[in-house]
XYZ file of C-alpha atoms in Angstrom:
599
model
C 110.267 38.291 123.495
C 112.458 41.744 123.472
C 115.482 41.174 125.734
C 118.097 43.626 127.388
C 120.912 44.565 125.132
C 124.111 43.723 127.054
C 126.966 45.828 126.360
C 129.630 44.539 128.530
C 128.255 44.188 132.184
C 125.911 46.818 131.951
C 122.281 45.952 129.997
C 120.126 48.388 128.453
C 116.545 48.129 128.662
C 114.915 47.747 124.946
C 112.535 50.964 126.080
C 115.950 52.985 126.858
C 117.212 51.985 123.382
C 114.212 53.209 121.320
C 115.232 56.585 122.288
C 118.498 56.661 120.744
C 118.391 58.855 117.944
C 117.446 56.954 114.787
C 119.893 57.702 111.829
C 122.885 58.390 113.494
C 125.338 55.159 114.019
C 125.839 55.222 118.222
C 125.341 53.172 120.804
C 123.670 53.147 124.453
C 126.002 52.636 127.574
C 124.214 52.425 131.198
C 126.492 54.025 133.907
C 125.620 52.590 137.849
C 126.159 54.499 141.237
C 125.048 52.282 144.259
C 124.704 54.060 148.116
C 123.325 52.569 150.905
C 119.935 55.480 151.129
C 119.319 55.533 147.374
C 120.722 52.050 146.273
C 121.567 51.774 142.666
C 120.937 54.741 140.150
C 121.529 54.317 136.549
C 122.309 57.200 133.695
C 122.210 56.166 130.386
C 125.081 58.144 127.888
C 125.045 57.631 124.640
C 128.093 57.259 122.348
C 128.989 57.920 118.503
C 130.131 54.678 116.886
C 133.179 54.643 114.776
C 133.924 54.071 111.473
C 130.929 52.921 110.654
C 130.311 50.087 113.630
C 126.850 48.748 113.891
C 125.269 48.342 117.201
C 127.674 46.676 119.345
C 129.937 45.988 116.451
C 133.733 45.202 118.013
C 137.135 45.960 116.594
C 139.849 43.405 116.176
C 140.946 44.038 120.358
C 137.409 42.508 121.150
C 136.280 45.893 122.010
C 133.202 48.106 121.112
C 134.386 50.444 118.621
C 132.691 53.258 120.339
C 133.371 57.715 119.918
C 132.269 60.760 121.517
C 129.527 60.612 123.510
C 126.466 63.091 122.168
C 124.363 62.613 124.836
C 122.311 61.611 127.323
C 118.850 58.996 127.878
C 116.686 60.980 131.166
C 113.118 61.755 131.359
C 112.257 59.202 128.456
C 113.833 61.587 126.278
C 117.415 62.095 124.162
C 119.382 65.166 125.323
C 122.165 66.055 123.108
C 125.275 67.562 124.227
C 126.558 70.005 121.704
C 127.919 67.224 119.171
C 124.841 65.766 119.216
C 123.338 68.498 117.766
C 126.159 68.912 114.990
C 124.900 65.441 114.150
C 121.531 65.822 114.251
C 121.621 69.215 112.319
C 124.121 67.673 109.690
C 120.712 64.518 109.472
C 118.405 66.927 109.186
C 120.114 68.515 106.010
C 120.742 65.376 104.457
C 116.967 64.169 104.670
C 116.318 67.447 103.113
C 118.293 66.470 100.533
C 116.940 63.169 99.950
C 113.251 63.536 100.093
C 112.796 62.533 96.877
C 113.822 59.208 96.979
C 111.592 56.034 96.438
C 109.847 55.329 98.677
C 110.408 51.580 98.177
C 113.484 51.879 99.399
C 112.017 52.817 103.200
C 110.187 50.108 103.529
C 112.883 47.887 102.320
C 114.508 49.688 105.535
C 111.704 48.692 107.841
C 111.860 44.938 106.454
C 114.984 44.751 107.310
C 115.116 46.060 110.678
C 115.955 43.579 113.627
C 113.159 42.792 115.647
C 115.607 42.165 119.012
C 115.892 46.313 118.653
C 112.766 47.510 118.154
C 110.499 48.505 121.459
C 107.125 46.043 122.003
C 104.267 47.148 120.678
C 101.437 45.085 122.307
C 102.041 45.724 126.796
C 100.071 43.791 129.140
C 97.535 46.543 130.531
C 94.002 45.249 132.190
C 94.927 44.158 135.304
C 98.694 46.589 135.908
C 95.870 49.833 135.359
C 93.453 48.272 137.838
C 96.710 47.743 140.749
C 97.934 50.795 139.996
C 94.980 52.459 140.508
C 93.751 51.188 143.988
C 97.303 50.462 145.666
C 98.488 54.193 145.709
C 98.397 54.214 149.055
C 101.176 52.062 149.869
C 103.376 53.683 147.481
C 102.047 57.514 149.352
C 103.878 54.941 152.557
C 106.838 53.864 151.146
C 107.522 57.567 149.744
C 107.567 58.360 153.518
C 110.430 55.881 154.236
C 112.482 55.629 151.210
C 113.824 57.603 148.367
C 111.962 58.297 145.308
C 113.967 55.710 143.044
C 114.104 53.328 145.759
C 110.138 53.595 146.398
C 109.779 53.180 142.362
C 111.704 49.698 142.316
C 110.307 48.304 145.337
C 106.376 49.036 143.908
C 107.208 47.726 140.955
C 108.771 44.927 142.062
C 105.611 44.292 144.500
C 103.390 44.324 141.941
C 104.873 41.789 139.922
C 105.418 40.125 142.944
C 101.247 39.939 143.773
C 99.924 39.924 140.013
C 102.670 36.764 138.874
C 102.354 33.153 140.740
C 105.587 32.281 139.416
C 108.518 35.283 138.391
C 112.338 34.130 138.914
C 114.820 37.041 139.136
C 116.120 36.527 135.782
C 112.640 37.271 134.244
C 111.380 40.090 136.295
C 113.229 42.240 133.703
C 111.331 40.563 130.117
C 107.382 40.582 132.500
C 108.368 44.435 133.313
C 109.163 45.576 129.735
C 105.664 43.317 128.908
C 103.837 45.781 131.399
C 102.638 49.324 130.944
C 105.428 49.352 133.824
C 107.786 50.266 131.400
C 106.271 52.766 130.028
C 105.621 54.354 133.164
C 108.844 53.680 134.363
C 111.005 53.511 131.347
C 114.147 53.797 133.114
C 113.974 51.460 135.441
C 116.482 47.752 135.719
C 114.579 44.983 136.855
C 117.788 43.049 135.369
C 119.000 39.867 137.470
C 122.039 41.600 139.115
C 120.116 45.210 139.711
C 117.322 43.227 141.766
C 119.552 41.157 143.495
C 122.010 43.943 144.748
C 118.856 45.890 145.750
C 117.187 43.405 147.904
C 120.204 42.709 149.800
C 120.305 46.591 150.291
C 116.902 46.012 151.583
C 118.380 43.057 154.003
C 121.132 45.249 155.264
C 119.146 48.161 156.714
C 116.276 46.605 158.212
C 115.797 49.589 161.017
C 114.194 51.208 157.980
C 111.602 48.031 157.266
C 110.747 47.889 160.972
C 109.790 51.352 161.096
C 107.762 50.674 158.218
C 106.034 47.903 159.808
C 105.896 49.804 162.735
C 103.601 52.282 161.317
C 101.290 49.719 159.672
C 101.031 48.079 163.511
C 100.204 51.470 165.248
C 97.267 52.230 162.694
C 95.843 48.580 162.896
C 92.742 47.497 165.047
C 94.685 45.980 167.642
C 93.466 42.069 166.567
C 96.799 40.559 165.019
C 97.355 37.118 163.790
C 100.486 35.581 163.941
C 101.575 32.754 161.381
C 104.252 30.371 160.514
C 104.805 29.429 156.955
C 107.080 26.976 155.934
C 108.246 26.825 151.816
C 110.280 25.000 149.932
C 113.738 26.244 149.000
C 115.870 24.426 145.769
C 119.010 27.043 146.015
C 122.067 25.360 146.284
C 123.432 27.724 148.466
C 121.244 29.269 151.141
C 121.886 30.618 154.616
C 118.409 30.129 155.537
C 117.803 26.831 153.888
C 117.312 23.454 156.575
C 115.914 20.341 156.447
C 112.487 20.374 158.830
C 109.284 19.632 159.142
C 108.046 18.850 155.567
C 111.496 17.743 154.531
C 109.836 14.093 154.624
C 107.334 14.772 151.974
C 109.408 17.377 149.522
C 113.023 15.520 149.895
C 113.752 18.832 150.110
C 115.186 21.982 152.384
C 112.943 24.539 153.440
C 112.768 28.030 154.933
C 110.411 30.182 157.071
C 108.832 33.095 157.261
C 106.783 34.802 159.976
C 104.142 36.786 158.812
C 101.235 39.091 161.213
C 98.587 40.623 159.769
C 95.502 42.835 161.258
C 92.796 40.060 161.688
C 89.717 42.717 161.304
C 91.020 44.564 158.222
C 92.860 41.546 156.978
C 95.750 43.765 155.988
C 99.577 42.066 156.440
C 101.579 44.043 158.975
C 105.111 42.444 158.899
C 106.997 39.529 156.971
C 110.289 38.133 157.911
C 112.541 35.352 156.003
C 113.694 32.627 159.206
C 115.617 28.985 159.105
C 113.814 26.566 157.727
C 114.735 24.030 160.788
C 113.903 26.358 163.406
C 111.058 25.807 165.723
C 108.233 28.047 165.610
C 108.657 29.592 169.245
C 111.359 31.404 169.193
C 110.586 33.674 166.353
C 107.810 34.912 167.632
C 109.819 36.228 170.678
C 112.019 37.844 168.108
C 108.438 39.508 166.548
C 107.642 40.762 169.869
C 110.777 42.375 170.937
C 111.559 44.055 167.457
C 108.052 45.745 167.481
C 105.883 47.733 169.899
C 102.287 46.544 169.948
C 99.573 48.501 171.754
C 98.702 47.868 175.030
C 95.124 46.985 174.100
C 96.429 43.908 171.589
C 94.728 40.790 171.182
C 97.214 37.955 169.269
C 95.895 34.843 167.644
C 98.412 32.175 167.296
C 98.695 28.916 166.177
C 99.449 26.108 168.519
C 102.880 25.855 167.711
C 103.706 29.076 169.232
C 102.354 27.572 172.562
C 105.025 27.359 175.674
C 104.686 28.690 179.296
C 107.304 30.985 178.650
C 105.705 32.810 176.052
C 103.125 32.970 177.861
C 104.516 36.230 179.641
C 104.888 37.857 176.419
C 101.276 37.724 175.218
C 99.625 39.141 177.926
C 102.518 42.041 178.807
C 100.947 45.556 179.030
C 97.604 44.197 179.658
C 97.631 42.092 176.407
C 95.022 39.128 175.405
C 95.839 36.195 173.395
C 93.815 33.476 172.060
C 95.252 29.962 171.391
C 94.757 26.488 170.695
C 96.436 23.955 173.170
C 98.792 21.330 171.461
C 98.304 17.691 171.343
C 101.128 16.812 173.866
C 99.886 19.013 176.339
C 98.069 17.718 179.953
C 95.328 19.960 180.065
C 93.847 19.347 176.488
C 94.270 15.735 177.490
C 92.556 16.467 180.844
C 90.042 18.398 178.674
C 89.467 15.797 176.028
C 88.711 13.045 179.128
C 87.256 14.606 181.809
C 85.881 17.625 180.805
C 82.415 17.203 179.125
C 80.320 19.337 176.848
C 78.028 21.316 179.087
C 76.821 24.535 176.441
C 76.233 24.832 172.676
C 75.602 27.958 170.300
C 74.652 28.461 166.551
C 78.035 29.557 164.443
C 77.222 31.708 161.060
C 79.203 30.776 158.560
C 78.658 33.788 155.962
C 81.175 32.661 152.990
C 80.787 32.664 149.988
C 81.863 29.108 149.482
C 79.947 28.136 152.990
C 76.577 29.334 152.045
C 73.801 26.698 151.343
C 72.876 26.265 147.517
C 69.646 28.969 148.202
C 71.961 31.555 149.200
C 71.042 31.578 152.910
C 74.350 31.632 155.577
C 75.073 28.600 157.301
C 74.492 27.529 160.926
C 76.219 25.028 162.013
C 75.662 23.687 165.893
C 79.066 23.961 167.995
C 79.309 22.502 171.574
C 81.180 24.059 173.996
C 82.531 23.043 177.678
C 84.519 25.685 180.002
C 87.686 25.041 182.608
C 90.484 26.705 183.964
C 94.314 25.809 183.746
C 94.002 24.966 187.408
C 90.848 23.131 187.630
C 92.397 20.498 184.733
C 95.906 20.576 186.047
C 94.295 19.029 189.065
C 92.177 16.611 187.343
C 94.705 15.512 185.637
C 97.136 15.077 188.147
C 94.103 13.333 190.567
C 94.153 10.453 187.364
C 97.311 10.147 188.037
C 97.891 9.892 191.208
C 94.624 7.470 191.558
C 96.377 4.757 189.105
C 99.727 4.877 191.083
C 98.083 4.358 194.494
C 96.443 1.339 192.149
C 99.601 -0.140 191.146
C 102.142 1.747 193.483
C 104.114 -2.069 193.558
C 103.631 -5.402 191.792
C 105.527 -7.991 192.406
C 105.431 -10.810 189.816
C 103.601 -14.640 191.045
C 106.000 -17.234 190.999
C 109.054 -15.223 190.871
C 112.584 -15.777 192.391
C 113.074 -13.829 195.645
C 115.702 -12.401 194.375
C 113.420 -10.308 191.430
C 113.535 -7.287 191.017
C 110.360 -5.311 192.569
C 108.732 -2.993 189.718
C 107.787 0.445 190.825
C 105.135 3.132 189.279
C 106.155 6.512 189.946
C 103.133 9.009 189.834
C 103.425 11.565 187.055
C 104.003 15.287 187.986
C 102.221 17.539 185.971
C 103.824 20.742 185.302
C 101.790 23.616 187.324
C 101.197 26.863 185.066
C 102.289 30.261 186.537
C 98.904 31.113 185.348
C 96.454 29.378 186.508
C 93.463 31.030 186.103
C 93.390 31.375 182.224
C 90.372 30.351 181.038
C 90.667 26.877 178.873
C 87.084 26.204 176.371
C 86.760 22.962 174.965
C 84.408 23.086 171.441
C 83.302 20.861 168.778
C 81.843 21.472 165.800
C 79.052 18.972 165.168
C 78.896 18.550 161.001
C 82.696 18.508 161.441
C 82.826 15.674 163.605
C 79.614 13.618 161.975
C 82.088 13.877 158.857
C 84.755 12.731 160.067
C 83.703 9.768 161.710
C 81.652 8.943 158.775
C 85.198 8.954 156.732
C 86.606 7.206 159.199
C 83.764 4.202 158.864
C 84.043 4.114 154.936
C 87.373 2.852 155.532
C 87.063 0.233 158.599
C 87.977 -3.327 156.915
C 90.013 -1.536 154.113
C 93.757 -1.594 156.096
C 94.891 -2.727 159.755
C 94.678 1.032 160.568
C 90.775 1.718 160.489
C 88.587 -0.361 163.392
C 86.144 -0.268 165.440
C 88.179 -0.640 168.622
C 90.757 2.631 166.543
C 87.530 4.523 166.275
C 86.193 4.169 169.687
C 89.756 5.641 171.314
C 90.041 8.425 168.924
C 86.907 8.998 167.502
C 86.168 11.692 170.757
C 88.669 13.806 169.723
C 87.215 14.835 165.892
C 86.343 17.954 165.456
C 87.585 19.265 168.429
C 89.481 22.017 169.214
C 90.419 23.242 172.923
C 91.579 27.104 173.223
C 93.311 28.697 175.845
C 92.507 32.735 176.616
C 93.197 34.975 179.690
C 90.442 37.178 178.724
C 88.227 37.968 181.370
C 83.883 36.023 181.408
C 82.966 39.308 178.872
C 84.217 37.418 175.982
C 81.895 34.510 175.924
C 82.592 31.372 173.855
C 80.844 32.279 170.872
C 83.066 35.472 170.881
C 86.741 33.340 171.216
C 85.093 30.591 168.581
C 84.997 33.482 166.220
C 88.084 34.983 166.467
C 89.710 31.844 166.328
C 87.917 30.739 162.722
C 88.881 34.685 161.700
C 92.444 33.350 162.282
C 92.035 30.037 160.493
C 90.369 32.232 157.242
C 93.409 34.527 157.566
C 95.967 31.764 157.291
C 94.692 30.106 154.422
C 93.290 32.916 152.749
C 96.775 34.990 153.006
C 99.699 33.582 151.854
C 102.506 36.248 151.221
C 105.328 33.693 150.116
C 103.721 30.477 148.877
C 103.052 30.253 145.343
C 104.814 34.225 144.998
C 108.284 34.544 143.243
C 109.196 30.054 143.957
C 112.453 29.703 145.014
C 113.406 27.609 141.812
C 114.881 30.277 140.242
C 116.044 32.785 142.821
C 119.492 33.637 143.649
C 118.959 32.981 147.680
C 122.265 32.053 148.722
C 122.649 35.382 150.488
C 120.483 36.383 154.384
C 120.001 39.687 153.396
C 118.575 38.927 150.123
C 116.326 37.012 151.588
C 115.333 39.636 153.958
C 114.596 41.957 151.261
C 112.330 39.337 149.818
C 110.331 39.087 152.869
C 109.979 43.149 152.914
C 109.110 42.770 148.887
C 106.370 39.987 150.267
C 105.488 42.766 152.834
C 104.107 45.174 150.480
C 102.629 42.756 147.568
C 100.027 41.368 150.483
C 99.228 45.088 151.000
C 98.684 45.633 147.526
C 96.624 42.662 147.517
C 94.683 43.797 150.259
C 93.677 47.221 148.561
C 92.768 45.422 145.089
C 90.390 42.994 147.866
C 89.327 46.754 149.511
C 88.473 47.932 146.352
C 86.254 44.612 145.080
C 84.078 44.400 148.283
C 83.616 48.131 148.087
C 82.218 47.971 145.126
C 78.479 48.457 143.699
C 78.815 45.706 140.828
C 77.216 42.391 141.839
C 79.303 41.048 138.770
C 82.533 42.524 140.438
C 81.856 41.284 144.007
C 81.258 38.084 143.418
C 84.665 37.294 141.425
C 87.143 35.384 143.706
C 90.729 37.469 143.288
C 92.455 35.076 141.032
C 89.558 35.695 138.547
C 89.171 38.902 138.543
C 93.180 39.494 137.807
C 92.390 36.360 135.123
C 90.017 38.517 133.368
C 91.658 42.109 133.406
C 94.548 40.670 132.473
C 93.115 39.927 128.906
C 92.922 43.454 128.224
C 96.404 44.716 126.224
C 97.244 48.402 124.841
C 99.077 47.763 121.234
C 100.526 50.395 119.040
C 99.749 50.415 115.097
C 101.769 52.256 112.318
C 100.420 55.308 113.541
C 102.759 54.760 116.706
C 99.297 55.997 118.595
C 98.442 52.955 121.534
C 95.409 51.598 121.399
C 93.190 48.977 123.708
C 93.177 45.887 121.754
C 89.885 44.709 120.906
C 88.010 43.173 124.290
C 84.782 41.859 125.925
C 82.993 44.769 126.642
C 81.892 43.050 130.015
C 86.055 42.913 130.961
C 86.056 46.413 130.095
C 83.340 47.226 132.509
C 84.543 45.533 134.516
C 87.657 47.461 134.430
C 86.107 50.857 134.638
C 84.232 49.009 137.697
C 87.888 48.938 139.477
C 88.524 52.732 139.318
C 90.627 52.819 136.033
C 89.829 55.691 133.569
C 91.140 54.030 129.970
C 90.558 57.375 127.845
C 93.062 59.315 130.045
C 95.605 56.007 130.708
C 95.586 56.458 126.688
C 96.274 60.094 126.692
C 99.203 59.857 128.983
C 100.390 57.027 127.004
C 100.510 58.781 123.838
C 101.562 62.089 125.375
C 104.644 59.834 126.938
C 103.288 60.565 130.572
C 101.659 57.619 131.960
């Protein structure tokens, strides 16, 4: 694979250095500025070599034997100074001169030529065309926030980001000059150090992210999910990086993120990097506080986010929240024992993958059973009190006087400040027959799996209890199906999993990582308008692809250039292809531009 040409610290992209002017002995130098609103520029100069140096040739001191410069790299084109055009007039005469030559002895010339200098010839195109298409929109948003060069290196790095499960920072650069990216872009450093530097430059002016996100909040539907994602992290040095809650399993330290995304258009709305060993509750505090959600908001959360003191922040401004009550907690206790099932509706499960083999959608049979905080807080604490007055004090038979007397102090239960939230207890029937059924298979097998084990906790399979201040217009049918929207969102979306691994980043640094989150940010909305455009669509054939095969398949399709330096698709299904023009991508003018040096 091409690589960057290094010439001291700075490295040349292979695109940059098939521009140099081709007989003339010189050499390519990339200049940096960095600034905290544009981030890093480069200009690339390019330099006569001396007395006769090849490429990166050195002198005896170790350095680059290097002359005049001649010119200048910009707008995928060489600009000479005047020199440069001294040189190239003084080439142009001598070709003249020698036209007559064998030709044998150019294509000795070609034979010879090293490969390592020479710009690729076959670019990964299908599936680049088909994102660049259909995600315009979100670079039309970043345009709006950030610079033109930095908006450039943060799509580009977004879409790598959502088309490649598995990119480490020093590879971004070799995928990018792979990519029709390049030629797009051709002046653009995806090297190691150029990415890095930028996404701490990211990290260290967040105000300009939260605005960002800001904007994607204000134009959502006012139904936002709020998850907690925990990933692995190998980096030997990271701020973020803590030993938590799958640190058993992995051996490993982890970090967070905290992602919300717009539960009706499924579209990701923020994404920020946290400590691995942090609990979940406190972020979302920070969440709430660093952005302004409409009045009109309903969140869905996941039961780790559950505490009596967030409580307050879900519902101020007239806010709704939907979510499921933890294990630990008295009322889903008082809810799993005393409250019974007293209602039951038909749930449609229209996914793909949940459709019956004819095609028909799903019904599955969910009970239901409603209760307030109040009403279970007291049933719960009536259980309690009732065994105490049982065995208030027992005194043991047969005991020395002097024994000690054992007491049984009734337990308290911790009264909510809001009471009157409504608390609905449901169970989904197949769930729960298949559960139990698993659970039989393996009575007899180990210790763990009786009768007696399946009798206690058998009850609780298949159940979930939810807890929701909205008001008896949202009936339980209504809070059931928001709450498997959230489930479908949090496995469906995953902005950090399996994106960019944290093998082989460089994530020692906070505000690196920050950047990454913002980078994670706008690959799921990328990945949301490729999703947009596939559902949209009037092609049974294209609808019915999951993602991952639909990026499988346009990925096949490559642009290659032949001796006639003209780019060409390489040969292809003519289904893919279809399928292609299905997506909104118009090959014969991608070609054009590519030939005219405009793409």
């Amino acid at each position: 694979m091409t690589r960057p040409v290094k010439n001291g610290q700075y490295v040349v992209p292979p695109a940059i250095l098939a521009l140099k002017p081709s007989g003339i002995s010189c050499m390519v130098k990339a200049m940096r500025t960095a600034t905290k609103t544009s981030g890093v520029r480069i200009h690339y100069y390019v330099y006569e070599l001396i007395r006769g140096a090849a490429d990166g040739a050195k002198t005896e001191t170790g350095k680059v034997s290097s002359g005049a410069c001649i010119g200048k790299i910009e707008s995928g084109a060489f600009c000479p100074n005047a020199k440069g055009e001294r040189l190239l007039k003084g080439l142009s005469e001598n070709k003249t001169e020698n036209s007559g030559k064998d030709s044998a002895d150019n294509c000795r010339s070609v034979v010879i030529s090293d490969l390592r200098d020479l710009d690729l010839q076959v670019k990964d195109y299908g599936a680049y065309a088909a994102v660049l298409v259909n995600a315009h929109p979100v670079f039309k948003q970043l345009s709006r926030y950030f610079s033109k060069d930095d908006s450039i290196l943060i799509y580009a790095l977004s879409i790598i980001c959502f088309l490649h499960e598995s990119v480490p920072v020093s590879c971004i650069q070799d995928v990018f000059d792979q990519s029709i990216l390049s030629s797009k872009w051709p002046n653009l450093d995806l090297s190691e150090d150029s990415v890095n530097q930028f996404l701490k430059l990211i990290g260290q002016h967040p105000a300009v992210c939260e605005r960002y996100s800001q904007e994607l909040i204000e134009n959502s539907s006012g139904v936002t999910a709020i998850v907690w994602r925990v990933m692995l992290s190998c980096s030997k040095r990271n701020e973020l990086a803590d030993y938590g809650s799958e640190s058993l399993r992995t051996g490993n330290k982890q970090i967070s993120a905290l992602e919300a995304y717009d539960v009706i258009e499924e579209m990701p709305l923020t994404c920020k990097i946290y400590e691995g060993g942090l609990l979940d509750r406190p972020p979302v505090q920070d969440l709430l506080e660093s952005y302004s959600f409409p009045d009109n908001t309903t969140f869905l959360l996941d039961e780790g986010f559950y505490s009596e003191e967030n409580m307050k922040l879900y519902r101020q401004g007239g806010k709704h929240f939907i979510i499921p009550v933890p294990d630990n907690c008295a009322i889903k206790k008082a809810a799993q024992e005393f409250k019974s099932f007293d209602n039951s509706f038909a749930y449609e499960r229209r996914g793909e993958s949940e459709r019956r083999d004819n095609g028909e959608v799903r019904q599955d049979r969910i009970l239901c059973g409603e209760s307030s905080v109040r009403e279970l807080e007291d049933l719960y604490q009536a259980h309690f009190d009732k065994e105490a007055e049982k065995n208030s004090v027992k005194t043991e038979v047969n005991c020395p006087a002097d024994a000690k007397t054992i007491i049984f102090h009734p337990q308290k239960v911790k009264r909510s400040e809001f009471g009157d939230d409504r608390i609905i207890k449901f169970r989904d029937e197949k769930m729960h027959n298949e559960l139990v059924q698993d659970f039989r298979d393996q009575i007899a097998q180990d210790d763990e799996h009786t009768e007696e084990v399946l009798e206690r906790i058998g009850p609780a399979f298949g159940v979930a209890v939810l807890r929701l201040n909205f008001d008896k217009m949202i009936t339980p049918l209504d809070a059931y199906s928001d709450y498997e929207k959230y489930l479908s969102i949090k496995n469906r979306y995953e902005l950090a999993e399996n994106r960019m691994r944290f093998y082989g980043l460089r994530t020692d640094d906070y505000c690196v990582m920050q950047g990454l989150g913002f980078i994670f940010l706008v690959a799921g909305q990328i990945k949301f308008y490729f999703r947009k455009r596939q559902k949209e669509s009037s092609s049974d054939y294209l609808r019915n692809l999951t993602l991952k095969e639909c990026l499988i398949k346009a990925a096949g399709i490559k642009v290659s250039q032949h001796a006639s330096n003209k780019w060409h698709i390489a040969a292809s299904p003519r289904q893919t292809i279809e399928l292609l023009k299905e997506m909104g991508v118009n090959i014969v003018d991608d070609l054009i531009r590519l030939n005219s040096f405009k793409y």
